[in-house]
XYZ file of C-alpha atoms in Angstrom:
666
model
C 56.698 101.088 6.825
C 60.094 100.687 7.481
C 63.009 102.834 6.431
C 65.945 101.092 4.458
C 69.131 102.579 3.313
C 68.546 101.201 -0.996
C 72.116 101.442 -1.308
C 72.748 98.619 1.203
C 72.219 95.274 -0.395
C 70.431 92.585 1.247
C 72.868 90.049 2.824
C 72.305 86.282 2.327
C 71.456 84.861 5.186
C 71.879 81.039 4.237
C 76.019 82.224 3.608
C 76.212 84.138 6.379
C 74.257 80.824 8.707
C 77.167 79.609 11.025
C 78.552 76.162 11.414
C 76.180 73.999 14.180
C 78.017 75.555 17.489
C 78.922 73.007 19.859
C 77.166 72.834 23.090
C 78.986 74.368 25.865
C 77.676 72.173 28.731
C 76.166 74.594 31.063
C 72.577 73.741 32.156
C 70.613 77.138 32.159
C 67.508 77.662 35.218
C 64.996 78.013 32.675
C 65.947 74.734 31.096
C 66.143 73.395 34.442
C 62.610 74.455 35.371
C 61.666 73.344 31.672
C 63.229 69.752 32.334
C 61.262 69.389 35.535
C 57.512 70.836 33.795
C 57.937 68.076 31.237
C 58.828 65.314 33.599
C 56.924 66.148 36.350
C 54.178 63.425 36.059
C 57.253 60.715 35.971
C 58.713 61.895 38.489
C 55.701 62.419 40.582
C 54.289 59.152 40.011
C 57.911 57.393 40.694
C 57.584 58.730 43.907
C 54.241 58.086 44.652
C 55.220 54.250 43.818
C 58.315 54.432 46.392
C 55.936 55.946 48.621
C 53.457 52.912 48.521
C 56.128 50.083 48.207
C 57.167 51.868 51.864
C 54.156 52.065 53.058
C 53.346 48.358 52.311
C 56.908 47.702 54.151
C 55.699 49.527 56.743
C 52.572 47.947 57.210
C 53.347 44.167 56.502
C 56.127 44.117 58.626
C 55.976 42.678 62.260
C 56.703 45.788 64.217
C 59.510 45.626 66.940
C 60.149 47.156 70.124
C 63.927 47.402 71.852
C 64.176 47.920 75.512
C 67.673 49.100 77.155
C 69.421 48.758 80.051
C 72.842 49.727 81.509
C 75.082 48.825 83.709
C 78.624 49.896 85.147
C 81.547 47.989 85.820
C 82.679 50.071 88.819
C 86.432 50.309 89.939
C 85.851 51.401 93.212
C 84.802 48.422 95.253
C 85.198 49.112 99.439
C 86.414 46.957 101.477
C 84.479 46.436 104.458
C 86.962 43.958 106.040
C 89.692 46.570 106.028
C 90.190 48.058 109.839
C 91.859 51.002 108.005
C 88.669 51.702 105.974
C 91.144 52.111 102.924
C 89.199 51.873 99.028
C 90.659 48.929 96.669
C 91.264 50.967 93.734
C 91.353 48.894 90.224
C 91.788 49.839 86.465
C 90.499 48.230 83.173
C 91.748 49.010 79.885
C 90.211 48.630 76.497
C 90.589 45.099 75.922
C 89.280 44.070 79.681
C 86.309 45.798 78.777
C 85.428 44.338 75.175
C 86.381 40.999 77.141
C 83.340 41.519 79.456
C 81.250 42.660 76.468
C 82.015 39.440 74.902
C 80.991 37.809 78.335
C 77.713 39.180 77.783
C 77.035 38.134 74.123
C 78.167 34.855 75.579
C 75.943 31.407 75.370
C 76.848 31.106 78.877
C 74.386 33.951 79.521
C 72.655 33.616 77.083
C 71.339 29.823 78.260
C 70.735 31.372 81.822
C 68.232 33.751 80.694
C 66.773 31.013 78.015
C 66.459 28.668 81.141
C 65.049 31.565 83.460
C 62.260 33.083 81.683
C 61.577 29.378 79.431
C 61.969 30.859 76.093
C 62.312 27.269 74.608
C 58.873 27.228 74.413
C 57.824 30.665 73.114
C 57.224 30.559 69.641
C 58.806 34.090 68.908
C 62.261 32.487 69.636
C 61.339 28.964 67.211
C 61.063 31.527 63.845
C 57.362 31.238 63.945
C 55.703 34.772 62.395
C 53.417 36.091 60.524
C 53.751 36.294 56.599
C 53.328 39.907 55.570
C 49.954 39.374 54.050
C 48.812 38.598 57.678
C 50.701 41.560 59.086
C 48.459 44.003 56.025
C 45.199 42.346 56.989
C 46.219 43.125 60.473
C 46.460 46.476 59.757
C 43.325 46.692 57.954
C 41.202 45.450 60.802
C 42.343 48.085 63.170
C 41.835 50.779 60.778
C 38.436 49.241 59.970
C 37.597 49.478 63.649
C 38.671 53.138 64.217
C 36.736 54.069 61.585
C 33.828 51.659 62.616
C 33.391 49.213 60.478
C 34.328 46.520 62.575
C 33.678 46.299 66.005
C 36.817 45.293 68.290
C 35.606 41.640 69.354
C 35.527 40.661 66.097
C 38.806 42.090 65.002
C 40.468 40.616 68.238
C 39.265 37.351 66.773
C 40.281 37.454 63.780
C 43.677 38.328 64.673
C 43.783 35.470 67.272
C 42.729 33.265 64.923
C 45.249 34.613 62.157
C 47.959 34.544 64.905
C 47.438 30.470 65.799
C 47.269 29.437 62.234
C 50.436 31.339 61.294
C 52.248 29.576 64.342
C 50.836 25.886 63.843
C 51.855 26.876 59.530
C 55.131 27.992 60.222
C 58.486 25.703 59.088
C 61.092 25.630 61.084
C 64.001 26.575 60.284
C 66.405 23.823 60.275
C 65.293 20.303 59.891
C 64.758 18.094 63.250
C 65.569 14.590 62.605
C 67.452 13.976 59.554
C 67.471 10.484 59.875
C 63.750 10.253 59.136
C 63.099 9.284 55.312
C 61.062 11.908 53.565
C 57.377 10.395 52.702
C 57.732 7.083 54.762
C 54.863 7.066 57.506
C 53.549 4.018 59.808
C 49.827 2.854 59.985
C 49.692 5.737 62.890
C 51.449 8.435 60.492
C 54.660 8.275 62.490
C 57.658 8.458 60.476
C 59.783 5.576 59.718
C 63.727 5.316 61.023
C 66.032 4.815 57.804
C 67.283 1.308 59.240
C 64.213 -0.610 60.119
C 66.756 -2.379 62.963
C 66.957 0.819 64.584
C 63.163 0.522 65.428
C 64.147 -2.217 68.026
C 67.272 -0.804 69.474
C 66.520 0.431 72.912
C 66.794 4.334 73.626
C 66.193 4.991 70.135
C 63.394 6.741 70.780
C 65.068 9.135 73.641
C 67.930 10.220 71.397
C 65.663 11.299 68.369
C 63.382 13.441 71.365
C 67.017 14.538 72.797
C 68.073 15.691 69.336
C 65.046 17.421 68.748
C 65.164 19.128 71.902
C 68.889 20.169 71.297
C 67.689 21.875 67.762
C 65.154 23.610 69.362
C 67.560 25.269 72.341
C 70.255 26.109 69.369
C 67.255 27.379 67.399
C 66.559 29.533 70.414
C 70.091 30.542 70.895
C 69.985 31.892 67.953
C 67.478 33.614 67.860
C 67.930 35.307 71.159
C 71.871 36.216 70.452
C 70.632 37.929 66.762
C 68.330 40.311 68.773
C 70.541 40.951 71.928
C 72.755 44.173 71.463
C 75.861 44.925 73.614
C 77.678 48.741 73.164
C 79.882 50.234 75.286
C 78.869 54.288 75.631
C 81.896 55.999 74.423
C 84.850 55.460 76.716
C 83.162 54.792 79.537
C 83.012 52.082 81.626
C 78.944 51.485 81.066
C 78.012 48.969 78.726
C 74.681 49.288 77.597
C 72.168 46.177 76.857
C 69.612 46.544 74.262
C 66.866 43.682 72.915
C 64.678 43.615 70.410
C 60.967 41.719 70.562
C 57.574 42.214 68.854
C 56.187 42.971 72.762
C 57.862 45.890 74.596
C 56.919 43.997 77.993
C 58.994 41.042 77.243
C 61.842 43.055 75.493
C 62.137 44.713 78.867
C 61.970 41.807 80.961
C 64.959 40.106 78.676
C 66.873 42.979 79.035
C 66.751 43.193 82.354
C 67.112 39.262 83.091
C 70.439 39.714 80.851
C 71.789 42.077 83.114
C 71.001 40.237 85.809
C 72.515 37.187 84.439
C 75.632 38.532 83.637
C 75.735 40.438 87.405
C 74.896 36.973 89.185
C 77.517 35.029 87.127
C 80.292 37.655 87.829
C 79.062 37.089 91.393
C 79.424 33.190 90.966
C 82.235 33.597 89.774
C 84.067 35.394 91.972
C 82.450 32.684 94.649
C 83.728 30.001 92.813
C 87.542 31.722 92.645
C 87.529 32.186 96.601
C 85.977 28.375 97.172
C 88.747 27.612 95.438
C 91.506 30.035 96.668
C 90.320 28.981 100.438
C 90.294 25.092 99.621
C 94.186 25.775 98.716
C 95.011 27.919 101.545
C 93.111 25.464 104.206
C 95.631 22.831 102.696
C 98.679 25.223 102.515
C 97.653 25.703 106.215
C 97.893 22.341 107.233
C 100.731 21.869 105.409
C 102.612 24.595 107.008
C 101.088 23.539 110.273
C 102.836 20.301 110.487
C 106.238 21.661 109.613
C 105.911 24.236 111.835
C 105.360 21.617 114.674
C 107.755 19.390 113.908
C 110.895 22.247 113.339
C 109.236 23.413 116.925
C 109.767 19.586 118.618
C 113.092 19.469 116.868
C 114.089 22.613 118.063
C 113.036 21.511 121.738
C 114.517 18.115 121.740
C 117.536 19.448 120.754
C 117.811 21.535 123.502
C 117.014 19.119 125.915
C 119.378 16.928 124.935
C 122.802 19.109 125.294
C 124.333 20.964 127.822
C 124.952 24.864 126.841
C 127.154 25.680 130.526
C 130.500 26.845 129.405
C 133.783 24.294 130.036
C 136.744 25.604 132.594
C 139.534 24.234 130.012
C 139.228 23.315 126.876
C 139.386 19.628 125.730
C 142.892 18.122 125.099
C 141.726 14.223 124.437
C 141.413 13.581 121.066
C 138.383 11.473 121.161
C 136.728 14.310 122.606
C 137.970 16.870 120.102
C 136.954 14.414 117.383
C 133.025 13.795 118.771
C 133.044 17.740 118.785
C 133.601 18.329 115.413
C 131.100 15.040 114.626
C 128.553 17.346 116.393
C 128.950 20.519 114.594
C 127.947 19.140 111.380
C 124.564 18.395 112.693
C 122.062 20.913 113.045
C 122.258 23.767 115.567
C 119.870 25.132 117.964
C 120.276 28.244 116.167
C 119.287 26.758 113.003
C 116.554 24.327 114.282
C 114.744 27.825 116.090
C 114.971 29.960 112.898
C 113.219 27.189 110.787
C 110.301 27.065 113.269
C 110.225 30.648 113.122
C 110.052 30.696 109.411
C 107.195 28.253 109.440
C 105.651 30.503 111.867
C 105.837 33.466 110.248
C 104.188 31.272 107.129
C 101.668 30.066 109.068
C 100.460 33.365 110.565
C 100.732 34.976 107.164
C 98.869 32.051 105.160
C 96.351 32.157 108.486
C 95.334 35.644 107.994
C 94.924 35.481 103.930
C 92.329 32.486 105.092
C 90.913 34.362 107.646
C 89.987 37.285 104.677
C 89.251 35.014 101.912
C 86.471 33.802 105.100
C 85.023 37.135 105.979
C 84.890 38.414 101.957
C 83.366 34.557 101.446
C 80.611 35.562 103.673
C 79.630 39.191 102.455
C 80.550 38.590 98.787
C 80.776 41.864 96.328
C 80.946 42.855 92.617
C 82.292 45.265 90.623
C 79.329 45.642 87.915
C 75.582 46.490 88.741
C 72.650 47.920 87.134
C 72.543 51.405 87.176
C 69.660 51.664 84.723
C 66.940 48.973 84.788
C 64.813 48.401 81.315
C 61.475 49.487 81.240
C 58.897 49.029 78.311
C 59.075 51.199 75.207
C 56.432 53.208 73.930
C 57.548 53.205 70.782
C 58.263 51.014 68.265
C 62.330 50.228 67.030
C 61.196 48.782 63.292
C 60.057 49.564 61.027
C 60.409 53.242 61.572
C 57.709 54.426 59.495
C 58.702 58.044 59.052
C 61.928 57.231 57.779
C 61.207 54.117 55.772
C 58.639 56.931 53.995
C 60.962 59.537 53.418
C 63.368 56.710 52.268
C 61.152 55.478 49.959
C 60.347 58.922 48.858
C 63.947 59.815 48.311
C 64.545 56.776 45.895
C 61.398 57.199 44.062
C 62.581 60.884 43.106
C 65.763 59.387 42.128
C 64.303 56.812 40.083
C 62.173 59.303 38.624
C 64.952 61.672 37.723
C 66.723 58.811 36.204
C 63.976 57.921 34.209
C 63.377 61.721 33.260
C 67.353 61.637 32.053
C 67.039 58.535 29.737
C 63.421 59.833 28.198
C 65.362 62.882 27.937
C 68.365 61.531 26.148
C 66.234 59.219 24.311
C 64.251 62.049 22.707
C 65.796 63.294 19.547
C 62.815 66.267 18.782
C 63.607 70.053 19.481
C 62.588 70.922 22.462
C 64.661 74.577 22.851
C 66.034 77.551 21.110
C 69.223 77.023 21.938
C 69.105 73.321 20.778
C 68.379 74.930 17.670
C 71.586 76.982 17.599
C 73.750 74.304 18.984
C 73.087 71.402 16.280
C 71.714 73.351 13.606
C 73.632 76.009 13.436
C 70.642 78.253 12.232
C 68.773 80.936 13.875
C 65.413 80.427 15.929
C 63.696 83.711 14.942
C 60.970 82.838 17.355
C 59.287 80.716 19.831
C 55.902 80.504 19.204
C 53.375 79.817 22.307
C 50.980 76.776 22.057
C 47.216 78.076 20.844
C 44.102 75.829 21.567
C 41.700 74.675 18.246
C 39.620 72.191 16.275
C 41.614 71.920 12.440
C 38.173 72.766 11.073
C 37.983 76.191 12.596
C 39.524 78.962 11.081
C 40.096 80.620 14.529
C 43.799 79.714 14.605
C 44.085 81.403 11.469
C 43.235 84.455 13.146
C 44.115 84.331 16.723
C 46.322 87.616 15.939
C 42.779 89.298 16.109
C 40.750 87.450 18.459
C 43.792 88.030 21.330
C 45.561 90.940 20.513
C 47.540 90.739 23.766
C 48.553 87.330 24.069
C 52.150 85.894 24.208
C 51.249 84.579 20.611
C 50.352 87.518 18.976
C 53.396 88.860 20.330
C 55.920 86.154 18.987
C 53.704 86.616 15.367
C 54.976 90.206 15.985
C 58.384 89.595 16.509
C 58.279 86.942 13.114
C 57.737 89.821 11.445
C 59.998 92.326 12.282
C 62.745 89.582 11.723
C 60.840 89.544 7.715
C 60.749 93.337 7.632
C 64.714 93.717 8.723
C 65.553 90.872 6.047
C 63.857 92.693 3.379
C 65.481 94.209 -0.305
C 66.972 97.505 -0.765
C 63.173 98.405 -2.388
C 61.290 97.184 0.932
C 59.954 94.025 -1.047
C 59.909 90.399 0.287
C 59.021 87.276 -0.718
C 59.208 84.827 1.716
C 58.216 80.595 1.739
C 57.293 79.316 4.678
C 57.456 75.499 5.049
C 57.744 72.549 7.725
C 59.293 69.238 8.416
C 56.631 67.363 8.534
C 52.297 67.948 8.591
C 50.443 68.895 11.720
C 53.623 71.570 12.617
C 51.153 74.836 12.724
C 52.401 76.803 9.253
C 49.326 77.617 7.658
C 48.789 79.246 11.216
C 51.799 80.705 11.042
C 51.378 81.838 7.203
C 47.749 83.363 8.010
C 48.695 85.211 10.940
C 51.704 86.460 10.106
C 49.607 88.284 6.722
C 47.450 89.610 9.259
C 50.286 91.012 11.356
C 51.741 92.641 8.247
C 48.528 94.044 7.044
C 47.540 95.855 10.188
C 51.298 96.971 10.020
C 50.664 98.456 7.086
C 51.881 96.623 4.396
C 50.418 95.355 1.101
C 50.558 91.770 1.729
C 49.681 88.841 -0.679
C 49.786 85.192 0.958
C 49.699 82.455 -1.225
C 48.357 79.432 -0.388
C 50.959 76.645 -1.946
C 49.632 73.065 -0.379
C 47.105 71.799 -2.554
C 47.441 68.748 -1.360
C 45.743 70.539 1.603
C 44.435 73.934 0.742
C 44.100 74.928 3.999
C 44.042 78.586 3.919
C 41.968 78.268 0.807
C 38.987 75.955 2.532
C 38.903 77.951 5.939
C 38.803 81.317 4.474
C 36.861 81.329 1.343
C 33.670 80.487 0.398
C 33.351 77.117 -1.862
C 32.696 79.044 -4.500
C 35.767 80.447 -4.408
C 38.162 77.857 -3.923
C 38.712 76.202 -7.330
C 39.587 79.428 -9.118
C 42.660 80.212 -8.735
C 43.164 82.830 -11.374
C 42.981 85.957 -9.097
C 43.329 87.140 -5.745
C 40.724 86.856 -3.205
C 39.851 88.689 -0.149
C 38.755 86.224 2.455
C 35.472 86.015 3.482
C 35.235 83.217 6.261
C 31.725 84.721 7.843
C 30.132 86.824 9.740
C 31.784 85.106 13.003
C 35.582 86.302 11.882
C 37.117 88.876 14.408
C 39.029 90.600 11.545
C 37.725 93.565 10.079
C 36.929 93.876 6.711
C 39.860 95.924 5.579
C 42.215 93.625 7.743
C 41.868 91.482 5.292
C 45.214 90.769 2.845
C 44.962 88.686 -0.584
C 44.463 85.686 -0.846
C 45.645 83.501 -4.023
C 44.067 80.251 -3.237
C 45.364 76.718 -4.478
C 42.943 74.308 -6.418
C 42.274 71.335 -3.913
C 43.962 67.829 -4.877
C 46.474 69.061 -7.538
C 50.168 67.889 -7.648
C 52.253 70.017 -6.047
C 54.625 70.214 -9.526
C 51.508 71.292 -11.562
C 50.571 73.611 -9.512
C 54.373 74.865 -9.547
C 54.796 74.613 -13.141
C 51.302 76.491 -13.170
C 52.844 79.652 -11.069
C 55.499 79.830 -13.452
C 53.015 80.836 -15.829
C 51.857 84.473 -16.419
C 48.472 85.438 -14.911
C 49.827 83.541 -11.738
C 50.385 85.375 -8.264
C 53.855 85.709 -9.241
C 52.301 88.743 -11.480
C 51.338 90.046 -8.064
C 54.790 89.972 -6.718
C 55.984 93.348 -7.675
C 52.301 94.921 -6.645
C 52.687 93.922 -3.021
C 55.273 94.320 0.048
C 55.023 90.978 1.451
C 54.330 87.964 -0.238
C 53.607 84.820 2.105
C 53.867 81.494 0.374
C 52.066 78.841 2.276
C 54.374 75.621 0.979
C 54.238 72.170 1.602
C 55.899 69.931 4.283
C 60.122 70.184 2.922
C 59.621 66.619 1.652
C 56.678 67.188 -0.883
C 58.075 71.141 -1.145
C 61.210 69.787 -2.962
C 58.995 69.408 -5.900
C 57.847 73.199 -5.695
C 61.063 74.602 -4.721
C 62.590 74.426 -8.617
C 59.951 76.485 -9.673
C 59.742 79.465 -7.310
C 63.077 81.170 -7.794
C 61.449 84.650 -6.886
C 61.581 83.891 -2.859
C 64.079 85.679 -0.836
C 64.251 83.154 1.631
C 62.424 80.334 3.455
C 61.399 79.893 7.393
C 61.228 75.975 8.590
C 58.790 75.735 10.946
C 59.574 72.863 13.582
C 56.933 71.604 16.793
C 58.272 71.985 20.093
C 58.316 68.778 21.879
C 57.227 66.607 18.319
C 59.408 67.736 15.199
C 62.653 65.298 15.424
C 65.740 66.968 14.883
C 66.897 65.236 12.190
C 63.772 66.145 10.283
C 64.719 69.315 10.658
C 68.458 69.299 9.403
C 67.268 67.600 6.441
C 64.838 70.125 5.701
C 67.525 72.611 6.069
C 69.913 70.590 3.718
C 67.106 70.394 0.932
C 66.634 74.018 1.430
C 70.406 74.718 0.744
C 70.212 72.139 -2.229
C 67.877 74.333 -3.967
C 69.689 77.367 -3.507
C 67.126 79.077 -1.298
C 68.397 81.368 1.841
C 66.745 80.068 5.243
C 66.363 83.000 7.592
C 65.877 80.633 10.045
C 63.509 78.572 12.111
C 60.391 79.170 13.675
C 59.585 76.746 16.823
C 55.540 76.640 17.519
C 53.544 74.808 20.143
C 55.993 75.814 22.635
C 54.319 75.279 25.958
C 54.233 78.303 28.694
C 56.756 77.512 30.799
C 59.289 76.255 28.318
C 59.565 79.183 26.506
C 61.959 81.904 27.502
C 61.073 85.640 26.862
C 63.115 87.458 24.223
C 63.959 90.777 23.701
C 63.638 92.538 20.064
C 66.952 93.926 20.837
C 69.587 91.984 19.814
C 69.943 89.547 16.639
C 66.969 88.593 15.017
C 67.256 86.396 11.405
C 71.338 86.852 11.785
C 70.854 90.821 11.560
C 71.177 93.469 13.953
C 68.154 95.508 15.034
C 68.151 99.112 15.325
């Protein structure tokens, strides 16, 4: 027996119980593990759904292949016609490179490629594709061929038929003829025009065909530009051209065609500029030739008409002086020769430029060249299987965690000792692990003998220690065990606690105070002794019990089916279990749930304190709060709360040292 100082007064646990402490907001590692363990199926299920949706996306989407080619804008263009062997150095800024990239994306380049490869008649560029279910069926057929359920010829035929049907049934993305009245057809099934007079107009059918062809071309152009990619590599003069297609061969072919179309366009534009410049130079050359000939002829004529010999004396005749003054106002020979020489130089320079232009035209060159031609890709660019599956798993994980958090926030049950301390302001005496047994089996009532080294037995031992520490000065203690609701294990706790006290050497009396159920009486006593509650009886559950004959406590049975209030009044009379309280060191009363024990507690003033049992993850927090409030109204001290049915992963080991029941353990 524990040695206690008889001069110390027993403190009142109810008076010492602090108010509910606010949660500090911290989350321990054990709580995180417990949260993950409780909602493991929810999180894994959401992850599985995310992976399945991602797999459906991958298998039902048309695979696409992207081919890449690179072109270089070469700044060093050698001039083969320069006699000194110099190089023509040019430079481009960012705006000029962006302009070249815009030219690559232009409709001019796209139309050149479309015309070269006849993409107007390609079903891929007319918005016709297989549905997701057809793609999923094709994947299933491929899998069936791999495992041997289908022959390759059968799968190919089925795939080809589905592809043809999809191409025929696929609707156009844009209306072809808006002048056709919906639902109006002729005898041959041809659509009737909105205006009957339009049928008699010559060329109306040709206009409709031209409009349909133009619509198909615009649709092809839109699909082409949506699949084309043009990017500059870093800050270099290298431009990367990419094209995405269902067929890897087609993707490489179109990428190369786009690159060479751009090179040819640059070459053709330079040739066109040279031709235009040559035409201007030729016209200018003819003009200068005529002017040069005229100036030369004028100088020669002037020289032939005048005598440049020096006179012996100055003229004194006024008429001669007047004639010479008039002659000075006309162009002189020097002026005519200077004009002729100027035209001669201009003619020479223009002739040199014209000759150089003709020579460059005979050998045209482009500053753009292909440095890496596209080759058919081996791997598809979309859908990306690994990334899609990983993204689906992560999305499912986030959804699962969010769902678990919502469920946790909506769950009002008790799931931790910390929750009892912070929300109820009461001590969590012990966390009792879950044990499995049938409700009609008495093995759960004697589990500490069946499994003496189990965590359940350890928890019962800690609860026994907490009770004995709170005993009175004479060493006796009377404790009532109740619960907030039915089925929370209070009778199991009472029976095993009584066995633990007997095993520790204490004289123990267990009272079955739940006449509506009489769980202890029906499970531990013979049927003949259940109806005689006037004396305590040693339990005799049968030969299969693991408890030895000297290990049992004395059980005061209850009359099954009687009213709790009648049982309380009977307990107050002489000859009841209260007369035996002084002869025992530990008295344990298995009370009904708190909502029914409220009629019993006022008639039990001899109880020293009360223990409320709550089931982990089942008992609502509000029910425990109400049970504690009702115990306070009855002026019975509350020792604490015993949390039962705790899963193995949710239970944290607690040391005996510290505080149990509000009192220090030494």
